[in-house]
Amino acid sequence: MSRPRTSSVCQLIVLPILLLSWIVVLFSFAPWAEAQLQVGYYNHTCPSAERLIRTIVLASIRRDPGNGPGLVRLFFHDCFVRGCDASVLLDTAPGSNATSVEKASQANTPSLRGFSVIDRAKRVLERRCHGTVSCADIVALAARDATGIMGGVQFAMPSGRRDGRASNVSDVLNSLPPPFANASMLVGSFAAKNLTADDMVTLSGAHSFGRSHCSVFSFRLYPQIAADMNATYGRFLRRRCPAATGRRDRVVDLDPKTELLLDNQYYRNVQTREVLFPSDVTLLSQNDTAALVDLYASNRTAWKVRFAEAMVKMGNLDVLTGDQGEIRRFCNRVN
Ligand code: HEM
């Protein structure tokens, strides 16, 4: 008789503890526990927000297709530096040091583009739903739309980000990988953002559209064409990027084959070493990254699916939510 009573007492004490710890574990691993962002975040507060952003992005790409790659890169440069908080959009406050903001970094000036598209979307959204849609969300949704329009990769982008109040030029080169990075530097720089080597290879596929300035990679053309660059491609690039260009920094397409399409052609270019940066060709130097290059080169759908997932994952980087940060009135300055 006494034995069943002891065990039921034990059960009374132990079971709730087990249940509680199970709930704690469940919640700490549940995706909704970490991501406070939501798909359709503006459905009630500004129902036309996503449609308006898409319309503006589409019009901007029709006017100048360079806006598409520009917006995708803007999203990357925003999220990697202080998180996706639109800090990349801030101008220097009047009276302070003109070279102090992220925008002024050599990684962003003069190459980053798409700012005017974000400003136009913000103006329209402020008229429609004053003080509601953050600049950080506009950057993320515009990058998603550019991906859809130029790559046919459709996906839902969660929103609910708020805008940061700070931007420091010194954060940029510490956070973004340089174009001369080798594979382990790239893996390390993405790992610092909780992104995997697979995410890095997958997101590098964005180098299948858009452009680069010659100054970024001319060290691979002169005095000799780099050993790890396709020689024919190197000679083609030399004509586009002459050694003595004076002060003019010309631009060339990142993808010599399908420059207006965001597609898996990038991975074929890596395989044939027809890519501009050491950070591209280095993907062949490690077994795991090279295997993924081969997979994506031959399987466009696999890359598209993973690219969409990786963009959403990047969009979660150190986001401000709830009562953190603010909803800026103008994307280029804090309220
Ligand atoms: C893996 C490390 C990366 C390095 C070292 C790198 C470096 C660069 C450089 C140097 C340029 C040329 C800028 C210019 O001179 O105009 C460029 C362009 C570009 N990058 Fe990356 N990038 C990386 C990853 C990414 C990622 C993750 C994305 C987005 C998902 C991205 C999207 C782009 C796009 C779309 C362009 C063309 C921009 C335009 O046409 O305006 N890059 N990148």
XYZ file of N, CA and C and ligand atoms in Angstrom, residues 65-77 80 106-108 110-114 143 147 176-181 186-187 189-190 195 199-217 249-254 259 262 266 276-280 282-283 307 310-311 314, ligand 1:
265
model
N 17.300 48.815 -65.250
C 17.405 47.460 -64.687
C 18.477 47.351 -63.593
N 19.414 48.283 -63.567
C 20.450 48.271 -62.527
C 19.882 48.440 -61.126
N 18.667 48.973 -61.045
C 18.063 49.120 -59.727
C 17.817 47.761 -59.064
N 17.548 46.718 -59.872
C 17.267 45.390 -59.311
C 18.447 44.874 -58.492
N 19.621 44.671 -59.134
C 20.788 44.243 -58.361
C 21.154 45.243 -57.272
N 20.952 46.523 -57.573
C 21.265 47.547 -56.563
C 20.487 47.303 -55.280
N 19.205 46.987 -55.405
C 18.361 46.803 -54.216
C 18.719 45.527 -53.458
N 19.103 44.484 -54.194
C 19.485 43.232 -53.517
C 20.775 43.447 -52.718
N 21.706 44.180 -53.307
C 22.970 44.430 -52.594
C 22.762 45.383 -51.410
N 21.850 46.329 -51.590
C 21.546 47.270 -50.503
C 21.056 46.504 -49.266
N 20.225 45.501 -49.495
C 19.692 44.658 -48.415
C 20.835 43.913 -47.706
N 21.739 43.326 -48.494
C 22.906 42.624 -47.923
C 23.743 43.589 -47.086
N 24.033 44.757 -47.643
C 24.892 45.709 -46.921
C 24.178 46.315 -45.714
N 24.127 43.082 -42.936
C 25.416 42.650 -42.377
C 26.025 43.685 -41.434
N 34.121 52.954 -48.302
C 34.547 52.599 -49.665
C 33.785 51.372 -50.182
N 33.207 50.574 -49.271
C 32.412 49.429 -49.708
C 31.051 49.873 -50.249
N 30.670 51.108 -49.948
C 29.336 51.585 -50.350
C 29.350 52.740 -51.345
N 31.371 54.680 -54.435
C 30.139 55.144 -55.085
C 29.248 54.001 -55.566
N 29.523 52.764 -55.125
C 28.912 51.633 -55.827
C 27.475 51.303 -55.433
N 27.086 51.585 -54.186
C 25.739 51.170 -53.757
C 24.682 52.005 -54.471
N 23.640 51.353 -54.928
C 22.575 52.099 -55.620
C 21.197 51.561 -55.230
N 20.184 52.353 -55.560
C 18.812 51.960 -55.216
C 18.217 52.870 -54.137
N 14.079 44.286 -51.886
C 15.054 43.265 -52.327
C 14.314 41.991 -52.733
N 14.247 40.448 -56.534
C 14.573 39.031 -56.745
C 13.478 38.355 -57.570
N 31.516 43.474 -43.402
C 31.347 42.922 -44.752
C 32.611 42.224 -45.206
N 32.486 41.049 -45.832
C 33.694 40.387 -46.348
C 34.251 41.155 -47.546
N 35.574 41.237 -47.677
C 36.154 41.954 -48.822
C 36.187 41.064 -50.069
N 36.250 41.665 -51.262
C 36.255 40.859 -52.500
C 37.498 39.988 -52.654
N 38.563 40.286 -51.889
C 39.759 39.432 -51.982
C 39.730 38.297 -50.955
N 38.598 38.114 -50.267
C 38.520 37.079 -49.220
C 38.665 35.673 -49.798
N 35.506 33.960 -45.871
C 34.078 34.130 -46.188
C 33.209 33.343 -45.212
N 33.621 32.077 -44.981
C 32.842 31.239 -44.059
C 32.821 31.902 -42.677
N 33.215 35.098 -41.932
C 32.451 36.342 -41.890
C 30.940 36.071 -41.900
N 30.508 35.020 -42.583
C 29.080 34.670 -42.555
C 28.725 34.004 -41.216
N 25.237 32.713 -40.166
C 24.893 32.142 -41.467
C 25.931 31.068 -41.803
N 24.740 28.930 -46.760
C 24.067 30.216 -46.981
C 24.968 31.130 -47.810
N 26.263 31.122 -47.476
C 27.209 32.007 -48.156
C 27.279 31.664 -49.656
N 27.422 30.362 -49.955
C 27.499 29.960 -51.368
C 26.179 30.308 -52.078
N 25.077 30.056 -51.380
C 23.758 30.293 -51.979
C 23.538 31.774 -52.269
N 23.896 32.627 -51.312
C 23.666 34.072 -51.489
C 24.633 34.680 -52.499
N 25.808 34.060 -52.633
C 26.758 34.567 -53.625
C 26.185 34.492 -55.031
N 25.159 33.674 -55.216
C 24.477 33.579 -56.513
C 23.918 34.919 -56.966
N 23.791 35.872 -56.038
C 23.345 37.224 -56.405
C 24.324 37.869 -57.380
N 25.548 37.340 -57.450
C 26.521 37.878 -58.411
C 26.225 37.389 -59.828
N 24.997 36.983 -60.063
C 24.615 36.624 -61.439
C 23.922 37.779 -62.128
N 23.815 38.915 -61.451
C 23.366 40.128 -62.156
C 24.040 41.338 -61.527
N 23.893 42.485 -62.215
C 24.519 43.696 -61.694
C 25.928 43.895 -62.209
N 26.657 44.751 -61.553
C 27.926 45.235 -62.110
C 28.992 45.371 -61.026
N 30.223 45.550 -61.498
C 31.301 45.926 -60.573
C 32.145 47.017 -61.205
N 32.736 47.835 -60.369
C 33.702 48.816 -60.846
C 35.034 48.108 -61.106
N 35.719 48.550 -62.184
C 36.986 47.909 -62.562
C 38.014 47.960 -61.434
N 38.003 49.056 -60.666
C 39.035 49.219 -59.629
C 39.015 48.087 -58.603
N 37.850 47.418 -58.455
C 37.729 46.372 -57.432
C 38.581 45.141 -57.785
N 38.689 44.836 -59.095
C 39.332 43.567 -59.464
C 40.488 43.752 -60.448
N 36.379 55.417 -63.268
C 36.309 54.006 -62.865
C 35.161 53.351 -63.633
N 35.509 52.576 -64.680
C 34.455 51.978 -65.505
C 33.778 50.836 -64.772
N 32.665 50.368 -65.365
C 31.969 49.230 -64.759
C 31.808 48.105 -65.774
N 31.756 46.864 -65.269
C 31.467 45.716 -66.136
C 30.408 44.845 -65.461
N 29.737 44.017 -66.274
C 28.735 43.106 -65.731
C 29.400 42.025 -64.888
N 28.738 41.664 -63.778
C 29.264 40.561 -62.966
C 29.128 39.235 -63.708
N 23.384 38.944 -67.987
C 23.606 40.041 -67.040
C 22.341 40.638 -66.434
N 18.744 37.234 -62.651
C 19.248 36.639 -61.406
C 18.962 35.144 -61.516
N 25.598 32.086 -62.484
C 26.773 32.440 -61.667
C 27.617 31.205 -61.354
N 34.567 37.699 -61.403
C 35.443 38.858 -61.197
C 36.313 38.793 -59.945
N 35.743 38.294 -58.834
C 36.441 38.455 -57.559
C 37.082 37.156 -57.072
N 38.183 37.283 -56.313
C 38.734 36.110 -55.643
C 37.668 35.434 -54.768
N 36.755 36.255 -54.183
C 35.721 35.688 -53.306
C 34.727 34.815 -54.074
N 34.691 34.942 -55.393
C 33.838 34.069 -56.207
C 34.583 32.769 -56.534
N 37.084 31.438 -55.225
C 37.537 30.674 -54.057
C 36.512 29.628 -53.616
N 35.281 29.745 -54.113
C 34.270 28.747 -53.747
C 34.663 27.362 -54.255
N 17.930 29.997 -52.228
C 18.216 31.435 -52.251
C 17.114 32.189 -51.504
N 17.531 31.671 -47.833
C 18.698 32.381 -47.284
C 18.450 33.888 -47.213
N 17.689 34.428 -48.161
C 17.351 35.863 -48.117
C 16.498 36.151 -46.874
N 18.750 35.978 -43.871
C 19.570 37.187 -43.763
C 18.714 38.355 -43.258
C 30.390 36.664 -50.331
C 30.918 37.851 -50.146
C 30.662 39.013 -51.063
C 31.599 39.861 -51.546
C 33.073 39.841 -51.218
C 30.931 40.783 -52.429
C 31.546 41.823 -53.101
C 30.946 42.595 -54.089
C 31.602 43.626 -54.853
C 33.046 44.073 -54.658
C 30.720 44.091 -55.756
C 30.976 45.160 -56.828
C 30.633 46.551 -56.324
C 30.971 47.610 -57.353
O 32.152 47.883 -57.531
O 30.081 48.187 -57.981
C 29.488 43.371 -55.570
C 28.345 43.563 -56.304
C 27.148 42.961 -56.017
N 26.887 42.109 -54.955
Fe 28.236 41.260 -53.746
N 29.608 40.469 -52.468
C 29.397 39.397 -51.639
C 28.177 38.816 -51.360
C 26.969 39.277 -51.826
C 25.685 38.893 -51.327
C 25.472 37.958 -50.139
C 24.756 39.539 -52.067
C 23.260 39.514 -51.943
C 22.569 38.481 -51.578
C 25.473 40.309 -53.047
C 24.890 41.040 -54.054
C 25.572 41.787 -54.976
C 24.938 42.407 -56.130
C 23.499 42.238 -56.561
C 25.923 43.151 -56.774
C 25.749 44.054 -57.991
C 25.336 45.435 -57.466
C 24.955 46.471 -58.529
O 24.898 46.145 -59.705
O 24.731 47.627 -58.138
N 26.811 40.157 -52.849
N 29.655 42.465 -54.532
